[in-house]
Coordinates of N, CA, C and O in Angstrom, one line a residue:
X1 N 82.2 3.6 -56.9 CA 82.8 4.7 -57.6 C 83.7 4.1 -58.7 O 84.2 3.0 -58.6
X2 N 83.8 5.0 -59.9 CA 84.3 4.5 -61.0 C 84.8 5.7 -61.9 O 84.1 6.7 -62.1
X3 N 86.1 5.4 -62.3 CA 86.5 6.6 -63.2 C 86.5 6.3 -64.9 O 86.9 5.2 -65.3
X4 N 86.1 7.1 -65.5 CA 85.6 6.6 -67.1 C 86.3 7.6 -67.6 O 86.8 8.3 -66.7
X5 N 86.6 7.9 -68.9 CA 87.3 8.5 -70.0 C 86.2 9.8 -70.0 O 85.0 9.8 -69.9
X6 N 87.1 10.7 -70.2 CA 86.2 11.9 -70.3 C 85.7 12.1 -71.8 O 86.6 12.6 -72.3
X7 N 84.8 12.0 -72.5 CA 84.6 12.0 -73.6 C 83.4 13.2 -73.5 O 83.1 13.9 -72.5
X8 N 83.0 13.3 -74.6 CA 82.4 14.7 -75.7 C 81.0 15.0 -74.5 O 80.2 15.9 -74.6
X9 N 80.9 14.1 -73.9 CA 79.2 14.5 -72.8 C 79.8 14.7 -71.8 O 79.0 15.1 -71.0
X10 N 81.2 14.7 -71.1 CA 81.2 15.5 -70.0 C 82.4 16.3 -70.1 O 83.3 16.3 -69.3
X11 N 82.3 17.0 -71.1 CA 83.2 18.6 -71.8 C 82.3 19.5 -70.8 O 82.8 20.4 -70.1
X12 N 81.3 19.4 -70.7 CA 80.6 20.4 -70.3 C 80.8 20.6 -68.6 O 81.2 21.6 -67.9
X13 N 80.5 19.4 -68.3 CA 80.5 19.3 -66.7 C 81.6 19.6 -66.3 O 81.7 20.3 -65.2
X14 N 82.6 19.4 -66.8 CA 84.3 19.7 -66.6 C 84.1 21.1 -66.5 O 84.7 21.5 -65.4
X15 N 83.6 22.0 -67.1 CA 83.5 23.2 -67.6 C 82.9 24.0 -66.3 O 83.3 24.9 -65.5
X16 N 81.7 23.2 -66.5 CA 81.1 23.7 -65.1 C 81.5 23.5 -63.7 O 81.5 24.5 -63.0
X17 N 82.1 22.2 -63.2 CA 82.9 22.5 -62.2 C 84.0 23.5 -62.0 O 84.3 23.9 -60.9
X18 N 84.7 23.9 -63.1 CA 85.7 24.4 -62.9 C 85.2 26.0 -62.6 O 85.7 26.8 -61.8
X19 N 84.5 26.3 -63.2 CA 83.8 27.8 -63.2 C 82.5 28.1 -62.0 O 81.9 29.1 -61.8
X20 N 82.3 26.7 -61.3 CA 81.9 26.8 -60.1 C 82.0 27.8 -59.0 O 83.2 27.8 -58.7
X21 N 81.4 28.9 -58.1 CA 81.7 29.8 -57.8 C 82.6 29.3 -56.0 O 83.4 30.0 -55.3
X22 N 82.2 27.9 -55.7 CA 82.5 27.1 -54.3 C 83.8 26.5 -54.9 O 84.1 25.7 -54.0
X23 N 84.6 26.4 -56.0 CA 85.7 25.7 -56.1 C 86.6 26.7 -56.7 O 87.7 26.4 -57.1
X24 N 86.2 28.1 -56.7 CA 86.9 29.0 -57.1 C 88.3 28.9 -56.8 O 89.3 28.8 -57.5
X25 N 88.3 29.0 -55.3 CA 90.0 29.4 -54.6 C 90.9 28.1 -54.7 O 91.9 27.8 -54.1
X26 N 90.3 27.1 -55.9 CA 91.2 25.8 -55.6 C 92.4 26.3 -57.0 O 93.5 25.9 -57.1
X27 N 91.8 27.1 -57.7 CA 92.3 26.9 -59.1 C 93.3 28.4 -58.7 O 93.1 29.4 -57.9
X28 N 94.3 28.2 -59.5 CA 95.6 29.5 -60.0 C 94.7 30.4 -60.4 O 94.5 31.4 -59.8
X29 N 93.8 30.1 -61.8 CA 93.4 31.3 -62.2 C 91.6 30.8 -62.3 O 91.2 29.7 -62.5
X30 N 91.0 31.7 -62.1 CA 89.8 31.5 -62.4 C 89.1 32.6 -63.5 O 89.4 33.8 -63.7
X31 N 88.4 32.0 -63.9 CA 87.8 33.4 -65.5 C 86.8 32.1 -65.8 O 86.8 30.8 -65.7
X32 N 85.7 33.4 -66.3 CA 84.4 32.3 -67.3 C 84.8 31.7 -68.6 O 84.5 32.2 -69.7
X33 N 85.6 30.5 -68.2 CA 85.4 29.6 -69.7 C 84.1 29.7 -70.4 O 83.1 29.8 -69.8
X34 N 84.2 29.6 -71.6 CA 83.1 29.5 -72.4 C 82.5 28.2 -72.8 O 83.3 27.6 -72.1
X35 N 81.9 27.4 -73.3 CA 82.0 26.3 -73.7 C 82.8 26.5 -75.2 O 83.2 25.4 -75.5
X36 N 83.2 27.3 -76.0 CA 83.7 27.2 -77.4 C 85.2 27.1 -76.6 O 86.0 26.6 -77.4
X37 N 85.8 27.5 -75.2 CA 87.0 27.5 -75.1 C 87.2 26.2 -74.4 O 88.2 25.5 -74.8
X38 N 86.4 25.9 -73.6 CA 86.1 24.6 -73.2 C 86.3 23.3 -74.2 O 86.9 22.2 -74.0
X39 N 85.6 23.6 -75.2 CA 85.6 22.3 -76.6 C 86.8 22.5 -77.2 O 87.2 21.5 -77.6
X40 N 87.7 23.6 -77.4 CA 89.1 23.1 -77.8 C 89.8 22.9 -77.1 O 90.6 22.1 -77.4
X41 N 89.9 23.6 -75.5 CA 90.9 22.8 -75.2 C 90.9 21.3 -74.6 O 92.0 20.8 -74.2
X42 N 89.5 20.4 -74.5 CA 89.2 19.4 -74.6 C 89.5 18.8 -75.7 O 90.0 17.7 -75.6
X43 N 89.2 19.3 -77.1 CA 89.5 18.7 -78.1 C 91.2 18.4 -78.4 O 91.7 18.0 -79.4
X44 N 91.6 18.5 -77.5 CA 93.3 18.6 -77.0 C 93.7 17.8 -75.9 O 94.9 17.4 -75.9
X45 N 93.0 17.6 -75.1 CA 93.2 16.9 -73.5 C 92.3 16.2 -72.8 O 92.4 15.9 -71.6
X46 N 91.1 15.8 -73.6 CA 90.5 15.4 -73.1 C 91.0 14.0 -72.6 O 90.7 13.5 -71.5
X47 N 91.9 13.7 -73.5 CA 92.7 11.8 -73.2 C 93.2 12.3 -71.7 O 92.9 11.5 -70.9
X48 N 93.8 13.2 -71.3 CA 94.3 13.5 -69.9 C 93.2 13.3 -69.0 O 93.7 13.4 -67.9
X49 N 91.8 13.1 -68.9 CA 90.9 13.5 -68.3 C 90.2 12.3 -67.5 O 90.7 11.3 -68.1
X50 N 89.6 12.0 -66.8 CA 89.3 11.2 -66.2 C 87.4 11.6 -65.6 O 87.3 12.8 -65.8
X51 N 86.5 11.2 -65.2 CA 85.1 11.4 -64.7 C 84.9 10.3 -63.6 O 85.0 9.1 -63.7
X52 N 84.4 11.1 -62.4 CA 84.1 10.5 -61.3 C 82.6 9.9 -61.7 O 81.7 10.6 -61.6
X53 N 82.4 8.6 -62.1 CA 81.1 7.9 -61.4 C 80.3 8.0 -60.0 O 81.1 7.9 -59.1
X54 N 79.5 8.1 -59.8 CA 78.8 7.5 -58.4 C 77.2 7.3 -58.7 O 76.3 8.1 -59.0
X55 N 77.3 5.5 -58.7 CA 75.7 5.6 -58.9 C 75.0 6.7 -60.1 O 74.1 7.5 -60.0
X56 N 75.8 6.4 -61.4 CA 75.6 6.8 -63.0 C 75.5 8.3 -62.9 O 74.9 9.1 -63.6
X57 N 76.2 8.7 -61.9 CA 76.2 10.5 -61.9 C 77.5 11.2 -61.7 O 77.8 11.4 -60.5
X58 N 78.3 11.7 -62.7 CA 79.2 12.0 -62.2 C 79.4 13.1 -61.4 O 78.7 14.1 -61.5
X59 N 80.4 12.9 -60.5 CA 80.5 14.0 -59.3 C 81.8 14.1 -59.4 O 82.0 14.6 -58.3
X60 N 82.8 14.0 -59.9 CA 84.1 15.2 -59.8 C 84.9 14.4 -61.5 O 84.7 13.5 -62.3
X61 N 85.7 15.2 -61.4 CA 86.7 14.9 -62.8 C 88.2 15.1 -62.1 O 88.4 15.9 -61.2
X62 N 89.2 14.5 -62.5 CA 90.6 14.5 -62.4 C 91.6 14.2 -63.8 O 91.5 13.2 -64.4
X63 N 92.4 15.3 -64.0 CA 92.9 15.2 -65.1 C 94.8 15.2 -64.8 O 95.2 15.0 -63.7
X64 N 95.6 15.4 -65.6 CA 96.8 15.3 -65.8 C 97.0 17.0 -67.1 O 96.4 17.3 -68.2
X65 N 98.0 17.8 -66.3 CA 98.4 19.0 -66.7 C 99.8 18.9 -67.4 O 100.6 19.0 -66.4
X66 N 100.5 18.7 -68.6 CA 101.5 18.4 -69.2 C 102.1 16.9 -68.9 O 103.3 16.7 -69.1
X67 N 101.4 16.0 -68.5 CA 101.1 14.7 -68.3 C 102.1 14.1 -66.9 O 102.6 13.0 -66.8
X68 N 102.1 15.6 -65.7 CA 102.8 14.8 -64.6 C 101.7 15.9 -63.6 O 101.5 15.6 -62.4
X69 N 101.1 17.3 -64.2 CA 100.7 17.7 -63.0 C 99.3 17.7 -62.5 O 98.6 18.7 -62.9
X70 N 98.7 16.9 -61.8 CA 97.3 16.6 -61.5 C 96.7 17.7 -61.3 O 97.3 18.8 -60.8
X71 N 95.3 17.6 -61.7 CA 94.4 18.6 -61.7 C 92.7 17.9 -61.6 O 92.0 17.4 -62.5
X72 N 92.3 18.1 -59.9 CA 90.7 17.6 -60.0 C 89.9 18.2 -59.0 O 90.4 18.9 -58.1
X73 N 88.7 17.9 -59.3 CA 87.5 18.6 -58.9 C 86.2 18.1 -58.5 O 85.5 17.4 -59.3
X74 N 85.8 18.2 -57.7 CA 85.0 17.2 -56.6 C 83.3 18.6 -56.4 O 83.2 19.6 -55.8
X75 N 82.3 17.7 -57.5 CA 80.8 18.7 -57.3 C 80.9 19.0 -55.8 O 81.2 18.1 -55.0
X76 N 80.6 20.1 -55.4 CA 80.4 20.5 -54.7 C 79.3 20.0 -53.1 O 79.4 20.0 -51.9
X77 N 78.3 19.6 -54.3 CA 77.1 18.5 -53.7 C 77.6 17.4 -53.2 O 76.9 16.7 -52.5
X78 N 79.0 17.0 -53.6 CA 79.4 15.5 -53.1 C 81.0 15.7 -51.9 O 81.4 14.7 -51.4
X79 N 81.6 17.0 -51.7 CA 82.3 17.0 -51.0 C 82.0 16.6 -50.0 O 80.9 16.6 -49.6
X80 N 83.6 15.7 -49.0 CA 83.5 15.1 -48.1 C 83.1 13.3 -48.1 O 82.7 12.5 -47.3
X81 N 83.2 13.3 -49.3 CA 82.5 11.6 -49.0 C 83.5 10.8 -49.9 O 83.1 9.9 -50.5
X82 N 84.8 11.1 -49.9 CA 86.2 10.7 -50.0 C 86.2 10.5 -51.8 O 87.0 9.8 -52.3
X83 N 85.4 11.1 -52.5 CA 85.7 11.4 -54.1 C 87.1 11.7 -54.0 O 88.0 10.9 -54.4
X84 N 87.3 13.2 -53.4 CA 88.6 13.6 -54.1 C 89.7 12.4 -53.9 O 90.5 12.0 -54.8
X85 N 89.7 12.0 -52.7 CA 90.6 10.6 -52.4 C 90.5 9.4 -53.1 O 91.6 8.8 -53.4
X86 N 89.2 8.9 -53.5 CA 89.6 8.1 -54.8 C 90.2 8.6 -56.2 O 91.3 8.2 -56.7
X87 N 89.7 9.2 -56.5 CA 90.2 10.2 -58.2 C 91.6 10.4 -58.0 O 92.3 10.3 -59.1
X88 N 92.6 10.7 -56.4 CA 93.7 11.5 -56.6 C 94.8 9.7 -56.3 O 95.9 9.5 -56.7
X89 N 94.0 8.9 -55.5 CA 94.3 7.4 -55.3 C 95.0 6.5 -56.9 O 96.1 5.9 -57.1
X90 N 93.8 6.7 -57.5 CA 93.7 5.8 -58.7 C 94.5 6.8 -60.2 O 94.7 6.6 -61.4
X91 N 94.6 7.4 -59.7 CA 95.7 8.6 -60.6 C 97.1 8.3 -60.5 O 97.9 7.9 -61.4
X92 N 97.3 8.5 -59.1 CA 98.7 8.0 -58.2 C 98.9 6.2 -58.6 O 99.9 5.5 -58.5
X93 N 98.2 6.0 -58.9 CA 99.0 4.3 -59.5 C 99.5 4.4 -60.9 O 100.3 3.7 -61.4
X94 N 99.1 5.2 -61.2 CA 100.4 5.7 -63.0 C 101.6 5.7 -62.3 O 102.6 5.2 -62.8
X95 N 101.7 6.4 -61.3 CA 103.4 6.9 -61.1 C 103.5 8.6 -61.1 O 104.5 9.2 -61.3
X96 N 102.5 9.0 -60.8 CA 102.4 10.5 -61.1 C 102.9 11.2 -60.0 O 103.1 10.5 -59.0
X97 N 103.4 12.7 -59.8 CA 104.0 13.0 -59.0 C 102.7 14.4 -58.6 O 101.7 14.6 -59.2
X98 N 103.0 14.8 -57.8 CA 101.7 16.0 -57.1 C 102.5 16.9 -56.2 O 103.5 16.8 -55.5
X99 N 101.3 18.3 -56.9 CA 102.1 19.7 -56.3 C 100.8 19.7 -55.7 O 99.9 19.0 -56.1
X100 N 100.7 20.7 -54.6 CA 99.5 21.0 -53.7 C 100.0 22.8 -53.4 O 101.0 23.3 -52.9
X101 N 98.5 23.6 -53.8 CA 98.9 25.2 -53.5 C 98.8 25.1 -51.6 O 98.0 24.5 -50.9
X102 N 100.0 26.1 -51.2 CA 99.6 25.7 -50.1 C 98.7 26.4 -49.3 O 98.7 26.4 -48.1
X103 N 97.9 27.0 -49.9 CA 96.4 26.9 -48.8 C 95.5 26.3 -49.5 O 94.4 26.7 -49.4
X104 N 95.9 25.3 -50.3 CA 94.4 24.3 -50.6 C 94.6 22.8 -49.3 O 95.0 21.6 -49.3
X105 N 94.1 23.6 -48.4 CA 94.0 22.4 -47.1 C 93.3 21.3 -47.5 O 93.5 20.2 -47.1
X106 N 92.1 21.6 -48.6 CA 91.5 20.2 -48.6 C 91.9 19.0 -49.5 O 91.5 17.9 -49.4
X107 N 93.1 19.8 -50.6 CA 93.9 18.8 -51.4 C 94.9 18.3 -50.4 O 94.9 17.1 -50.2
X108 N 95.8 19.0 -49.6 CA 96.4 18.5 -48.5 C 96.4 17.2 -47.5 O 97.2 16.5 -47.0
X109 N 94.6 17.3 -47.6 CA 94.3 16.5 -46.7 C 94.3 15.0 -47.6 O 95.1 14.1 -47.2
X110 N 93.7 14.9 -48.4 CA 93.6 13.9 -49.4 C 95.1 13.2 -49.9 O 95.3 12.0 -50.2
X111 N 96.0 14.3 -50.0 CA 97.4 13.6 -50.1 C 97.7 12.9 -49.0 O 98.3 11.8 -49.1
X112 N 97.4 13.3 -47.6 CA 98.3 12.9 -46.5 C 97.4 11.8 -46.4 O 97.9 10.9 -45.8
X113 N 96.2 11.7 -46.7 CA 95.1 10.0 -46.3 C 96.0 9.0 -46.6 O 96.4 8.0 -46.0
X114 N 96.5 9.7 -48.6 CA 97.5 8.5 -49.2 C 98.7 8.5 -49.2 O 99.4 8.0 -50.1
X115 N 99.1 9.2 -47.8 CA 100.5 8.5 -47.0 C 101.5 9.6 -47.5 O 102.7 9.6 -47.2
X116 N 101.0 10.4 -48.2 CA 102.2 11.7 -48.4 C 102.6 12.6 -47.3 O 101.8 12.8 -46.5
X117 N 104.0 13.3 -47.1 CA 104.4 14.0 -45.9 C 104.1 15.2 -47.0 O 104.4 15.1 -48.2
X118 N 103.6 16.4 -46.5 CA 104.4 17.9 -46.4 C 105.8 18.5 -46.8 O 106.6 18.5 -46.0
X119 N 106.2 19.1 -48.4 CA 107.3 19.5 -48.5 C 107.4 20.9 -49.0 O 107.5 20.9 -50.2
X120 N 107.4 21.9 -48.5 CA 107.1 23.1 -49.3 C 108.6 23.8 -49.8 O 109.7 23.8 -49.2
X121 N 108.2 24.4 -51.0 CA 109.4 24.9 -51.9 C 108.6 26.2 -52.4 O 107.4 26.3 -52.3
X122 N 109.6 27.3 -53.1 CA 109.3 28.2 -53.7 C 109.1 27.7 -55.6 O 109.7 26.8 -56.3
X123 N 108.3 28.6 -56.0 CA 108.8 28.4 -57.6 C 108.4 30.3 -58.0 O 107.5 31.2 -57.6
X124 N 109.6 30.2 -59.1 CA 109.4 31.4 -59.9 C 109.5 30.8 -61.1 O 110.2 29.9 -61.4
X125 N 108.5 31.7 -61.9 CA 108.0 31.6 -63.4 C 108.0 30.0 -64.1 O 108.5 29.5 -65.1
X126 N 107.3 29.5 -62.7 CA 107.3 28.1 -63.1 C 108.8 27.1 -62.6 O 109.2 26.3 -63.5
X127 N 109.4 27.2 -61.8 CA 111.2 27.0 -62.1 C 111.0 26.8 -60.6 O 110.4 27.6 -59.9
X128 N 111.6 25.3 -60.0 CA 111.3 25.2 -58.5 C 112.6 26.2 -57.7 O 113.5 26.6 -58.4
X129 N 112.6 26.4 -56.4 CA 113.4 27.3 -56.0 C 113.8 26.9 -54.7 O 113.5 27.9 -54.1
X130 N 114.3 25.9 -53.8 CA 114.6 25.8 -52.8 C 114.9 26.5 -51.7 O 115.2 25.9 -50.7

């Protein structure tokens, strides 16, 4: 496995995982990106972005949300065979810090492989709340 720069050929696949009907309940908001809405806001972030390799096929993407909040996504066809745990691994050696929704159990699980404990907090309108 290998993580590559997301460049202009996988705008799309980004697109399509995320509008995926099996990765729905991972995301805050879900709605049909377009590809025209897809190409700008890549044409904006794509440097945040990252593409899972396996054997010349990519199978998930991991990106960076205002350049501290992780954001990735594991094809569906390849869940369980420790993608999300490399992508969220090799991200975490920048120095990055990670929020988990808490009923996304399967992001949970992937933090705690790489030695993270459980800390739950409130936030309003974005604003943490103890």
């Amino acid at each position: 496995m290998k993580l590559v720069n997301c460049d202009k050929d996988y705008w799309e696949f980004v697109r399509t995982l995320r509008t995926h009907p099996d990765n729905k309940i991972w995301f805050y908001t879900q709605s049909k990106i377009t590809s025209n809405q897809q190409k700008k806001f890549m044409e904006n972030n794509s440097d945040n972005y990252k593409i899972c390799i396996l054997e010349n096929t990519p199978v998930g993407y991991i990106g960076l949300i205002d350049g501290h909040e992780i954001t990735y996504c594991v094809d569906p066809d390849y869940k369980g065979k420790g993608i999300g745990t490399f992508m969220v691994n090799e991200i975490l050696k920048e120095g990055i810090d990670a929020y988990v929704k808490i009923d996304n159990i399967s992001s949970q699980k992937v933090f705690e492989k790489l030695g993270f404990e459980k800390q739950y907090y409130y936030t309003y309108k974005n604003k943490k709340i103890i």
